[in-house]
Amino acid sequence: MAEEHPCQTPEGHRLCVNNCGFFGSSATMNLCSNCYGDLRLKNQQQASMKSTVESSLSAASPPSSSPEIAPVLQIHPAEPQLPATEKQIPTATEERQQPPPPQRPNRCTACRKRVGLTGFVCRCGTTFCGAHRYPEVHGCTFDFKTAGREEIAKANPLVIAAKLRKI
C-alpha cells in the first residue's frame, strides 16, 4: 500500500499561482477562475491599447520612401495619460468660488446631547435630539400660523372677476 502524507495536496488540486487561496487548474495556467478572468481581461485591454496606438501612429505619420524604425512604447492601462492640453489645473479663483459646505451642529441645542446624523433640524433653524424635536418641547420661536397663512395665500391667489354693468 502506498502511504499518503496529509500535508501534501493530491495531484489534481493545486493552489492558485497568485496565492489568492483558491484552487487552480492546468487548463487555466494554474490560476483560479477569478485570477484567470482578470488576466484575460488585462491581456485584451493591452492588445486593444496597442492596436489603437499603432493605428494612430500609422495614420499620423506620412508615408515615406525610407524605412523607419517604430518607437517602442510602454503602455500602462492602469494609468491613463492625458495630453498636457487636456489636464486642468484649478486656479486660485476657482478654489475661492467653491466654499466648503457649512458644518451642521452635532449637538442638541436644548440638552447638548450628541446627535450626529440623527439630529432633527427645526424650522427655527436649530438642531435637536429625538426628545426635543417637537416645537412644544423646546419652546420654538418659529411662527407656524403666519407661515401657514403665507403658504395658503401663495397656493390660492385671489380671483377677482370683472363686474357686470347693471342694465
GROMACS .gro file of N, CA and C in nm:
model
  501
    1MET      N    1   0.082  -0.118   0.000
    1MET     CA    2   0.000   0.000   0.000
    1MET      C    3   0.086   0.124   0.000
    2ALA      N    4   0.037   0.223  -0.069
    2ALA     CA    5   0.111   0.348  -0.076
    2ALA      C    6   0.070   0.435   0.042
    3GLU      N    7   0.168   0.497   0.101
    3GLU     CA    8   0.138   0.586   0.213
    3GLU      C    9   0.101   0.725   0.161
    4GLU      N   10   0.000   0.782   0.222
    4GLU     CA   11  -0.037   0.918   0.186
    4GLU      C   12   0.009   1.011   0.296
    5HIS      N   13   0.063   1.123   0.255
    5HIS     CA   14   0.105   1.223   0.352
    5HIS      C   15  -0.003   1.329   0.360
    6PRO      N   16  -0.056   1.356   0.478
    6PRO     CA   17  -0.166   1.451   0.490
    6PRO      C   18  -0.124   1.595   0.460
    7CYS      N   19   0.004   1.625   0.463
    7CYS     CA   20   0.049   1.762   0.439
    7CYS      C   21   0.057   1.795   0.290
    8GLN      N   22   0.060   1.695   0.204
    8GLN     CA   23   0.072   1.719   0.062
    8GLN      C   24  -0.067   1.717  -0.001
    9THR      N   25  -0.086   1.807  -0.099
    9THR     CA   26  -0.213   1.811  -0.169
    9THR      C   27  -0.214   1.702  -0.275
   10PRO      N   28  -0.331   1.647  -0.307
   10PRO     CA   29  -0.339   1.548  -0.414
   10PRO      C   30  -0.295   1.608  -0.547
   11GLU      N   31  -0.267   1.521  -0.643
   11GLU     CA   32  -0.211   1.563  -0.772
   11GLU      C   33  -0.304   1.658  -0.848
   12GLY      N   34  -0.434   1.637  -0.840
   12GLY     CA   35  -0.529   1.717  -0.917
   12GLY      C   36  -0.556   1.854  -0.859
   13HIS      N   37  -0.526   1.878  -0.733
   13HIS     CA   38  -0.558   2.005  -0.669
   13HIS      C   39  -0.431   2.085  -0.646
   14ARG      N   40  -0.424   2.202  -0.709
   14ARG     CA   41  -0.311   2.292  -0.690
   14ARG      C   42  -0.367   2.429  -0.654
   15LEU      N   43  -0.300   2.494  -0.564
   15LEU     CA   44  -0.341   2.629  -0.527
   15LEU      C   45  -0.310   2.725  -0.639
   16CYS      N   46  -0.382   2.833  -0.644
   16CYS     CA   47  -0.365   2.936  -0.748
   16CYS      C   48  -0.223   2.993  -0.740
   17VAL      N   49  -0.167   3.024  -0.855
   17VAL     CA   50  -0.031   3.078  -0.861
   17VAL      C   51  -0.023   3.216  -0.795
   18ASN      N   52  -0.134   3.290  -0.797
   18ASN     CA   53  -0.137   3.424  -0.737
   18ASN      C   54  -0.153   3.420  -0.585
   19ASN      N   55  -0.161   3.301  -0.527
   19ASN     CA   56  -0.176   3.283  -0.382
   19ASN      C   57  -0.301   3.353  -0.327
   20CYS      N   58  -0.411   3.341  -0.402
   20CYS     CA   59  -0.535   3.401  -0.354
   20CYS      C   60  -0.613   3.307  -0.263
   21GLY      N   61  -0.571   3.180  -0.252
   21GLY     CA   62  -0.636   3.086  -0.162
   21GLY      C   63  -0.728   2.989  -0.231
   22PHE      N   64  -0.760   3.009  -0.359
   22PHE     CA   65  -0.846   2.918  -0.433
   22PHE      C   66  -0.759   2.819  -0.511
   23PHE      N   67  -0.824   2.715  -0.561
   23PHE     CA   68  -0.753   2.613  -0.638
   23PHE      C   69  -0.752   2.650  -0.785
   24GLY      N   70  -0.642   2.623  -0.851
   24GLY     CA   71  -0.629   2.647  -0.993
   24GLY      C   72  -0.622   2.516  -1.068
   25SER      N   73  -0.625   2.525  -1.200
   25SER     CA   74  -0.614   2.404  -1.282
   25SER      C   75  -0.512   2.429  -1.392
   26SER      N   76  -0.465   2.318  -1.450
   26SER     CA   77  -0.365   2.331  -1.555
   26SER      C   78  -0.424   2.393  -1.681
   27ALA      N   79  -0.555   2.384  -1.700
   27ALA     CA   80  -0.620   2.444  -1.817
   27ALA      C   81  -0.618   2.596  -1.809
   28THR      N   82  -0.611   2.650  -1.688
   28THR     CA   83  -0.610   2.796  -1.670
   28THR      C   84  -0.474   2.844  -1.621
   29MET      N   85  -0.367   2.775  -1.661
   29MET     CA   86  -0.229   2.810  -1.625
   29MET      C   87  -0.210   2.814  -1.473
   30ASN      N   88  -0.269   2.718  -1.404
   30ASN     CA   89  -0.264   2.704  -1.258
   30ASN      C   90  -0.318   2.827  -1.185
   31LEU      N   91  -0.414   2.896  -1.248
   31LEU     CA   92  -0.481   3.011  -1.186
   31LEU      C   93  -0.624   2.970  -1.153
   32CYS      N   94  -0.681   3.035  -1.054
   32CYS     CA   95  -0.823   3.011  -1.024
   32CYS      C   96  -0.906   3.084  -1.129
   33SER      N   97  -1.035   3.063  -1.128
   33SER     CA   98  -1.120   3.123  -1.231
   33SER      C   99  -1.121   3.276  -1.222
   34ASN      N  100  -1.117   3.331  -1.100
   34ASN     CA  101  -1.117   3.476  -1.085
   34ASN      C  102  -0.988   3.538  -1.140
   35CYS      N  103  -0.875   3.482  -1.102
   35CYS     CA  104  -0.747   3.536  -1.147
   35CYS      C  105  -0.729   3.516  -1.296
   36TYR      N  106  -0.779   3.404  -1.350
   36TYR     CA  107  -0.767   3.379  -1.493
   36TYR      C  108  -0.852   3.479  -1.572
   37GLY      N  109  -0.972   3.508  -1.523
   37GLY     CA  110  -1.057   3.607  -1.589
   37GLY      C  111  -0.992   3.744  -1.587
   38ASP      N  112  -0.932   3.782  -1.474
   38ASP     CA  113  -0.863   3.910  -1.465
   38ASP      C  114  -0.745   3.916  -1.561
   39LEU      N  115  -0.670   3.806  -1.573
   39LEU     CA  116  -0.556   3.801  -1.663
   39LEU      C  117  -0.600   3.816  -1.809
   40ARG      N  118  -0.707   3.747  -1.846
   40ARG     CA  119  -0.757   3.759  -1.983
   40ARG      C  120  -0.805   3.900  -2.012
   41LEU      N  121  -0.876   3.962  -1.919
   41LEU     CA  122  -0.925   4.097  -1.937
   41LEU      C  123  -0.809   4.195  -1.953
   42LYS      N  124  -0.706   4.177  -1.872
   42LYS     CA  125  -0.588   4.263  -1.880
   42LYS      C  126  -0.518   4.247  -2.014
   43ASN      N  127  -0.505   4.123  -2.061
   43ASN     CA  128  -0.441   4.099  -2.191
   43ASN      C  129  -0.522   4.159  -2.304
   44GLN      N  130  -0.656   4.151  -2.297
   44GLN     CA  131  -0.740   4.210  -2.401
   44GLN      C  132  -0.727   4.361  -2.402
   45GLN      N  133  -0.722   4.424  -2.285
   45GLN     CA  134  -0.706   4.569  -2.278
   45GLN      C  135  -0.572   4.611  -2.335
   46GLN      N  136  -0.466   4.537  -2.304
   46GLN     CA  137  -0.335   4.571  -2.356
   46GLN      C  138  -0.331   4.556  -2.507
   47ALA      N  139  -0.394   4.453  -2.559
   47ALA     CA  140  -0.396   4.432  -2.704
   47ALA      C  141  -0.474   4.543  -2.773
   48SER      N  142  -0.587   4.584  -2.716
   48SER     CA  143  -0.665   4.691  -2.778
   48SER      C  144  -0.592   4.824  -2.770
   49MET      N  145  -0.524   4.850  -2.659
   49MET     CA  146  -0.446   4.974  -2.646
   49MET      C  147  -0.333   4.976  -2.747
   50LYS      N  148  -0.269   4.861  -2.764
   50LYS     CA  149  -0.157   4.852  -2.857
   50LYS      C  150  -0.204   4.875  -3.000
   51SER      N  151  -0.318   4.817  -3.036
   51SER     CA  152  -0.369   4.833  -3.172
   51SER      C  153  -0.411   4.978  -3.198
   52THR      N  154  -0.471   5.044  -3.099
   52THR     CA  155  -0.511   5.183  -3.119
   52THR      C  156  -0.390   5.274  -3.130
   53VAL      N  157  -0.285   5.246  -3.052
   53VAL     CA  158  -0.164   5.327  -3.060
   53VAL      C  159  -0.097   5.307  -3.195
   54GLU      N  160  -0.090   5.183  -3.242
   54GLU     CA  161  -0.029   5.157  -3.372
   54GLU      C  162  -0.107   5.221  -3.484
   55SER      N  163  -0.240   5.214  -3.478
   55SER     CA  164  -0.321   5.274  -3.584
   55SER      C  165  -0.310   5.426  -3.582
   56SER      N  166  -0.301   5.486  -3.464
   56SER     CA  167  -0.286   5.631  -3.458
   56SER      C  168  -0.148   5.674  -3.505
   57LEU      N  169  -0.046   5.594  -3.477
   57LEU     CA  170   0.089   5.628  -3.524
   57LEU      C  171   0.098   5.613  -3.675
   58SER      N  172   0.033   5.510  -3.730
   58SER     CA  173   0.040   5.491  -3.874
   58SER      C  174  -0.042   5.597  -3.947
   59ALA      N  175  -0.151   5.642  -3.889
   59ALA     CA  176  -0.232   5.746  -3.951
   59ALA      C  177  -0.166   5.883  -3.938
   60ALA      N  178  -0.093   5.906  -3.831
   60ALA     CA  179  -0.032   6.036  -3.808
   60ALA      C  180   0.094   6.055  -3.891
   61SER      N  181   0.169   5.950  -3.915
   61SER     CA  182   0.293   5.964  -3.988
   61SER      C  183   0.267   5.954  -4.137
   62PRO      N  184   0.322   6.047  -4.219
   62PRO     CA  185   0.303   6.040  -4.363
   62PRO      C  186   0.388   5.928  -4.421
   63PRO      N  187   0.343   5.868  -4.528
   63PRO     CA  188   0.421   5.761  -4.588
   63PRO      C  189   0.552   5.816  -4.644
   64SER      N  190   0.659   5.747  -4.618
   64SER     CA  191   0.789   5.790  -4.668
   64SER      C  192   0.855   5.675  -4.741
   65SER      N  193   0.953   5.708  -4.823
   65SER     CA  194   1.018   5.606  -4.902
   65SER      C  195   1.122   5.529  -4.822
   66SER      N  196   1.182   5.592  -4.720
   66SER     CA  197   1.283   5.524  -4.642
   66SER      C  198   1.218   5.450  -4.525
   67PRO      N  199   1.267   5.330  -4.497
   67PRO     CA  200   1.209   5.257  -4.384
   67PRO      C  201   1.248   5.323  -4.252
   68GLU      N  202   1.151   5.331  -4.162
   68GLU     CA  203   1.175   5.392  -4.032
   68GLU      C  204   1.154   5.287  -3.923
   69ILE      N  205   1.221   5.305  -3.814
   69ILE     CA  206   1.205   5.216  -3.701
   69ILE      C  207   1.097   5.273  -3.611
   70ALA      N  208   0.998   5.192  -3.581
   70ALA     CA  209   0.887   5.239  -3.498
   70ALA      C  210   0.935   5.252  -3.354
   71PRO      N  211   0.895   5.357  -3.285
   71PRO     CA  212   0.937   5.373  -3.145
   71PRO      C  213   0.866   5.273  -3.057
   72VAL      N  214   0.937   5.227  -2.955
   72VAL     CA  215   0.883   5.132  -2.861
   72VAL      C  216   0.811   5.211  -2.751
   73LEU      N  217   0.685   5.179  -2.730
   73LEU     CA  218   0.604   5.248  -2.630
   73LEU      C  219   0.570   5.150  -2.519
   74GLN      N  220   0.578   5.197  -2.397
   74GLN     CA  221   0.534   5.117  -2.284
   74GLN      C  222   0.397   5.168  -2.243
   75ILE      N  223   0.302   5.078  -2.241
   75ILE     CA  224   0.164   5.115  -2.211
   75ILE      C  225   0.128   5.060  -2.075
   76HIS      N  226   0.076   5.147  -1.990
   76HIS     CA  227   0.028   5.107  -1.858
   76HIS      C  228  -0.121   5.135  -1.855
   77PRO      N  229  -0.208   5.033  -1.870
   77PRO     CA  230  -0.351   5.058  -1.876
   77PRO      C  231  -0.408   5.111  -1.744
   78ALA      N  232  -0.341   5.087  -1.633
   78ALA     CA  233  -0.394   5.135  -1.505
   78ALA      C  234  -0.377   5.286  -1.492
   79GLU      N  235  -0.283   5.344  -1.568
   79GLU     CA  236  -0.258   5.486  -1.559
   79GLU      C  237  -0.286   5.553  -1.693
   80PRO      N  238  -0.411   5.594  -1.719
   80PRO     CA  239  -0.438   5.661  -1.845
   80PRO      C  240  -0.371   5.798  -1.845
   81GLN      N  241  -0.299   5.825  -1.954
   81GLN     CA  242  -0.228   5.951  -1.962
   81GLN      C  243  -0.303   6.045  -2.054
   82LEU      N  244  -0.321   6.167  -2.012
   82LEU     CA  245  -0.389   6.268  -2.089
   82LEU      C  246  -0.286   6.363  -2.148
   83PRO      N  247  -0.313   6.418  -2.265
   83PRO     CA  248  -0.222   6.520  -2.317
   83PRO      C  249  -0.220   6.640  -2.225
   84ALA      N  250  -0.113   6.717  -2.234
   84ALA     CA  251  -0.095   6.830  -2.144
   84ALA      C  252  -0.205   6.935  -2.162
   85THR      N  253  -0.264   6.941  -2.282
   85THR     CA  254  -0.369   7.041  -2.306
   85THR      C  255  -0.498   7.005  -2.237
   86GLU      N  256  -0.522   6.874  -2.212
   86GLU     CA  257  -0.647   6.833  -2.150
   86GLU      C  258  -0.643   6.838  -1.998
   87LYS      N  259  -0.526   6.842  -1.940
   87LYS     CA  260  -0.516   6.847  -1.795
   87LYS      C  261  -0.559   6.985  -1.748
   88GLN      N  262  -0.642   6.985  -1.646
   88GLN     CA  263  -0.692   7.111  -1.593
   88GLN      C  264  -0.635   7.132  -1.454
   89ILE      N  265  -0.573   7.244  -1.436
   89ILE     CA  266  -0.518   7.280  -1.307
   89ILE      C  267  -0.608   7.387  -1.248
   90PRO      N  268  -0.665   7.362  -1.129
   90PRO     CA  269  -0.754   7.462  -1.071
   90PRO      C  270  -0.677   7.589  -1.035
   91THR      N  271  -0.735   7.700  -1.071
   91THR     CA  272  -0.672   7.828  -1.039
   91THR      C  273  -0.720   7.876  -0.904
   92ALA      N  274  -0.661   7.983  -0.858
   92ALA     CA  275  -0.696   8.036  -0.727
   92ALA      C  276  -0.839   8.089  -0.725
   93THR      N  277  -0.887   8.144  -0.837
   93THR     CA  278  -1.024   8.197  -0.840
   93THR      C  279  -1.127   8.086  -0.834
   94GLU      N  280  -1.099   7.970  -0.897
   94GLU     CA  281  -1.193   7.859  -0.891
   94GLU      C  282  -1.202   7.802  -0.750
   95GLU      N  283  -1.091   7.801  -0.679
   95GLU     CA  284  -1.092   7.748  -0.543
   95GLU      C  285  -1.173   7.838  -0.451
   96ARG      N  286  -1.171   7.966  -0.476
   96ARG     CA  287  -1.245   8.060  -0.391
   96ARG      C  288  -1.395   8.052  -0.418
   97GLN      N  289  -1.434   8.013  -0.538
   97GLN     CA  290  -1.576   8.009  -0.572
   97GLN      C  291  -1.648   7.895  -0.502
   98GLN      N  292  -1.579   7.790  -0.464
   98GLN     CA  293  -1.642   7.677  -0.401
   98GLN      C  294  -1.609   7.674  -0.252
   99PRO      N  295  -1.689   7.743  -0.170
   99PRO     CA  296  -1.662   7.740  -0.026
   99PRO      C  297  -1.701   7.603   0.030
  100PRO      N  298  -1.638   7.562   0.137
  100PRO     CA  299  -1.674   7.433   0.196
  100PRO      C  300  -1.817   7.438   0.248
  101PRO      N  301  -1.888   7.325   0.245
  101PRO     CA  302  -2.026   7.325   0.291
  101PRO      C  303  -2.031   7.358   0.440
  102PRO      N  304  -2.135   7.431   0.481
  102PRO     CA  305  -2.143   7.468   0.623
  102PRO      C  306  -2.159   7.345   0.710
  103GLN      N  307  -2.089   7.345   0.822
  103GLN     CA  308  -2.094   7.231   0.914
  103GLN      C  309  -2.223   7.237   0.995
  104ARG      N  310  -2.290   7.125   1.001
  104ARG     CA  311  -2.413   7.114   1.079
  104ARG      C  312  -2.376   7.089   1.224
  105PRO      N  313  -2.440   7.156   1.317
  105PRO     CA  314  -2.408   7.130   1.458
  105PRO      C  315  -2.445   6.986   1.492
  106ASN      N  316  -2.360   6.922   1.573
  106ASN     CA  317  -2.385   6.782   1.605
  106ASN      C  318  -2.430   6.763   1.749
  107ARG      N  319  -2.483   6.868   1.810
  107ARG     CA  320  -2.535   6.858   1.947
  107ARG      C  321  -2.673   6.921   1.954
  108CYS      N  322  -2.756   6.867   2.042
  108CYS     CA  323  -2.890   6.921   2.066
  108CYS      C  324  -2.875   7.057   2.132
  109THR      N  325  -2.951   7.154   2.086
  109THR     CA  326  -2.943   7.288   2.143
  109THR      C  327  -2.999   7.292   2.285
  110ALA      N  328  -3.097   7.207   2.315
  110ALA     CA  329  -3.160   7.210   2.447
  110ALA      C  330  -3.078   7.136   2.553
  111CYS      N  331  -3.034   7.015   2.524
  111CYS     CA  332  -2.966   6.934   2.627
  111CYS      C  333  -2.819   6.908   2.597
  112ARG      N  334  -2.767   6.955   2.486
  112ARG     CA  335  -2.627   6.940   2.446
  112ARG      C  336  -2.587   6.795   2.424
  113LYS      N  337  -2.683   6.708   2.398
  113LYS     CA  338  -2.656   6.568   2.370
  113LYS      C  339  -2.607   6.556   2.226
  114ARG      N  340  -2.507   6.469   2.203
  114ARG     CA  341  -2.456   6.449   2.067
  114ARG      C  342  -2.562   6.379   1.984
  115VAL      N  343  -2.591   6.435   1.866
  115VAL     CA  344  -2.695   6.377   1.781
  115VAL      C  345  -2.638   6.315   1.654
  116GLY      N  346  -2.525   6.359   1.605
  116GLY     CA  347  -2.465   6.303   1.484
  116GLY      C  348  -2.556   6.318   1.365
  117LEU      N  349  -2.581   6.208   1.293
  117LEU     CA  350  -2.666   6.213   1.173
  117LEU      C  351  -2.813   6.206   1.204
  118THR      N  352  -2.849   6.170   1.328
  118THR     CA  353  -2.990   6.154   1.362
  118THR      C  354  -3.052   6.280   1.419
  119GLY      N  355  -2.984   6.391   1.412
  119GLY     CA  356  -3.038   6.516   1.465
  119GLY      C  357  -3.151   6.569   1.378
  120PHE      N  358  -3.244   6.638   1.439
  120PHE     CA  359  -3.358   6.696   1.370
  120PHE      C  360  -3.338   6.846   1.361
  121VAL      N  361  -3.349   6.902   1.241
  121VAL     CA  362  -3.336   7.046   1.222
  121VAL      C  363  -3.477   7.104   1.223
  122CYS      N  364  -3.502   7.192   1.318
  122CYS     CA  365  -3.634   7.254   1.333
  122CYS      C  366  -3.647   7.367   1.231
  123ARG      N  367  -3.768   7.416   1.213
  123ARG     CA  368  -3.791   7.527   1.121
  123ARG      C  369  -3.737   7.659   1.176
  124CYS      N  370  -3.706   7.659   1.306
  124CYS     CA  371  -3.643   7.778   1.363
  124CYS      C  372  -3.494   7.781   1.334
  125GLY      N  373  -3.438   7.671   1.277
  125GLY     CA  374  -3.300   7.670   1.233
  125GLY      C  375  -3.202   7.604   1.327
  126THR      N  376  -3.248   7.545   1.435
  126THR     CA  377  -3.158   7.482   1.530
  126THR      C  378  -3.175   7.330   1.526
  127THR      N  379  -3.075   7.257   1.578
  127THR     CA  380  -3.074   7.111   1.575
  127THR      C  381  -3.112   7.057   1.712
  128PHE      N  382  -3.194   6.952   1.712
  128PHE     CA  383  -3.240   6.894   1.837
  128PHE      C  384  -3.231   6.742   1.832
  129CYS      N  385  -3.230   6.680   1.951
  129CYS     CA  386  -3.231   6.535   1.962
  129CYS      C  387  -3.375   6.486   1.946
  130GLY      N  388  -3.396   6.354   1.956
  130GLY     CA  389  -3.529   6.298   1.940
  130GLY      C  390  -3.627   6.342   2.046
  131ALA      N  391  -3.577   6.369   2.167
  131ALA     CA  392  -3.666   6.410   2.276
  131ALA      C  393  -3.710   6.555   2.263
  132HIS      N  394  -3.627   6.641   2.205
  132HIS     CA  395  -3.657   6.784   2.196
  132HIS      C  396  -3.696   6.829   2.055
  133ARG      N  397  -3.731   6.738   1.966
  133ARG     CA  398  -3.757   6.775   1.827
  133ARG      C  399  -3.890   6.845   1.808
  134TYR      N  400  -3.985   6.827   1.898
  134TYR     CA  401  -4.117   6.889   1.882
  134TYR      C  402  -4.113   7.035   1.926
  135PRO      N  403  -4.184   7.124   1.855
  135PRO     CA  404  -4.179   7.267   1.888
  135PRO      C  405  -4.229   7.299   2.029
  136GLU      N  406  -4.325   7.222   2.078
  136GLU     CA  407  -4.378   7.249   2.211
  136GLU      C  408  -4.275   7.216   2.319
  137VAL      N  409  -4.187   7.120   2.295
  137VAL     CA  410  -4.091   7.076   2.395
  137VAL      C  411  -3.974   7.173   2.406
  138HIS      N  412  -3.925   7.224   2.295
  138HIS     CA  413  -3.807   7.311   2.302
  138HIS      C  414  -3.839   7.459   2.296
  139GLY      N  415  -3.964   7.495   2.301
  139GLY     CA  416  -4.000   7.637   2.305
  139GLY      C  417  -3.962   7.707   2.175
  140CYS      N  418  -4.013   7.658   2.064
  140CYS     CA  419  -3.976   7.708   1.932
  140CYS      C  420  -4.025   7.852   1.913
  141THR      N  421  -3.942   7.931   1.849
  141THR     CA  422  -3.975   8.072   1.825
  141THR      C  423  -4.033   8.093   1.685
  142PHE      N  424  -4.047   7.987   1.607
  142PHE     CA  425  -4.098   7.998   1.471
  142PHE      C  426  -4.248   8.018   1.475
  143ASP      N  427  -4.300   8.109   1.396
  143ASP     CA  428  -4.442   8.139   1.392
  143ASP      C  429  -4.508   8.052   1.285
  144PHE      N  430  -4.565   7.941   1.328
  144PHE     CA  431  -4.623   7.846   1.234
  144PHE      C  432  -4.752   7.899   1.172
  145LYS      N  433  -4.829   7.978   1.246
  145LYS     CA  434  -4.955   8.031   1.193
  145LYS      C  435  -4.930   8.124   1.076
  146THR      N  436  -4.835   8.215   1.092
  146THR     CA  437  -4.805   8.311   0.986
  146THR      C  438  -4.749   8.239   0.864
  147ALA      N  439  -4.661   8.143   0.887
  147ALA     CA  440  -4.604   8.068   0.775
  147ALA      C  441  -4.712   7.990   0.701
  148GLY      N  442  -4.807   7.931   0.774
  148GLY     CA  443  -4.917   7.858   0.711
  148GLY      C  444  -5.006   7.950   0.630
  149ARG      N  445  -5.035   8.067   0.685
  149ARG     CA  446  -5.119   8.163   0.612
  149ARG      C  447  -5.051   8.208   0.483
  150GLU      N  448  -4.920   8.232   0.489
  150GLU     CA  449  -4.847   8.275   0.369
  150GLU      C  450  -4.846   8.165   0.263
  151GLU      N  451  -4.832   8.041   0.305
  151GLU     CA  452  -4.833   7.930   0.209
  151GLU      C  453  -4.970   7.916   0.144
  152ILE      N  454  -5.074   7.931   0.222
  152ILE     CA  455  -5.210   7.922   0.167
  152ILE      C  456  -5.235   8.038   0.071
  153ALA      N  457  -5.189   8.157   0.105
  153ALA     CA  458  -5.208   8.272   0.018
  153ALA      C  459  -5.133   8.255  -0.115
  154LYS      N  460  -5.016   8.195  -0.110
  154LYS     CA  461  -4.940   8.172  -0.234
  154LYS      C  462  -5.005   8.064  -0.319
  155ALA      N  463  -5.058   7.960  -0.254
  155ALA     CA  464  -5.117   7.849  -0.327
  155ALA      C  465  -5.254   7.885  -0.384
  156ASN      N  466  -5.326   7.977  -0.321
  156ASN     CA  467  -5.462   8.013  -0.364
  156ASN      C  468  -5.470   8.164  -0.389
  157PRO      N  469  -5.429   8.209  -0.506
  157PRO     CA  470  -5.437   8.354  -0.531
  157PRO      C  471  -5.583   8.398  -0.545
  158LEU      N  472  -5.609   8.525  -0.516
  158LEU     CA  473  -5.745   8.579  -0.525
  158LEU      C  474  -5.784   8.592  -0.672
  159VAL      N  475  -5.903   8.548  -0.701
  159VAL     CA  476  -5.956   8.560  -0.836
  159VAL      C  477  -6.068   8.664  -0.829
  160ILE      N  478  -6.047   8.776  -0.893
  160ILE     CA  479  -6.147   8.884  -0.891
  160ILE      C  480  -6.199   8.899  -1.033
  161ALA      N  481  -6.327   8.871  -1.049
  161ALA     CA  482  -6.389   8.881  -1.181
  161ALA      C  483  -6.430   9.025  -1.207
  162ALA      N  484  -6.437   9.059  -1.335
  162ALA     CA  485  -6.482   9.195  -1.371
  162ALA      C  486  -6.630   9.206  -1.340
  163LYS      N  487  -6.668   9.321  -1.289
  163LYS     CA  488  -6.808   9.340  -1.252
  163LYS      C  489  -6.893   9.364  -1.378
  164LEU      N  490  -7.014   9.316  -1.369
  164LEU     CA  491  -7.106   9.337  -1.480
  164LEU      C  492  -7.179   9.470  -1.461
  165ARG      N  493  -7.205   9.536  -1.572
  165ARG     CA  494  -7.280   9.662  -1.562
  165ARG      C  495  -7.428   9.633  -1.548
  166LYS      N  496  -7.492   9.711  -1.467
  166LYS     CA  497  -7.636   9.693  -1.448
  166LYS      C  498  -7.710   9.758  -1.564
  167ILE      N  499  -7.817   9.697  -1.604
  167ILE     CA  500  -7.894   9.748  -1.716
  167ILE      C  501  -8.001   9.841  -1.667
   0.00000   0.00000   0.00000
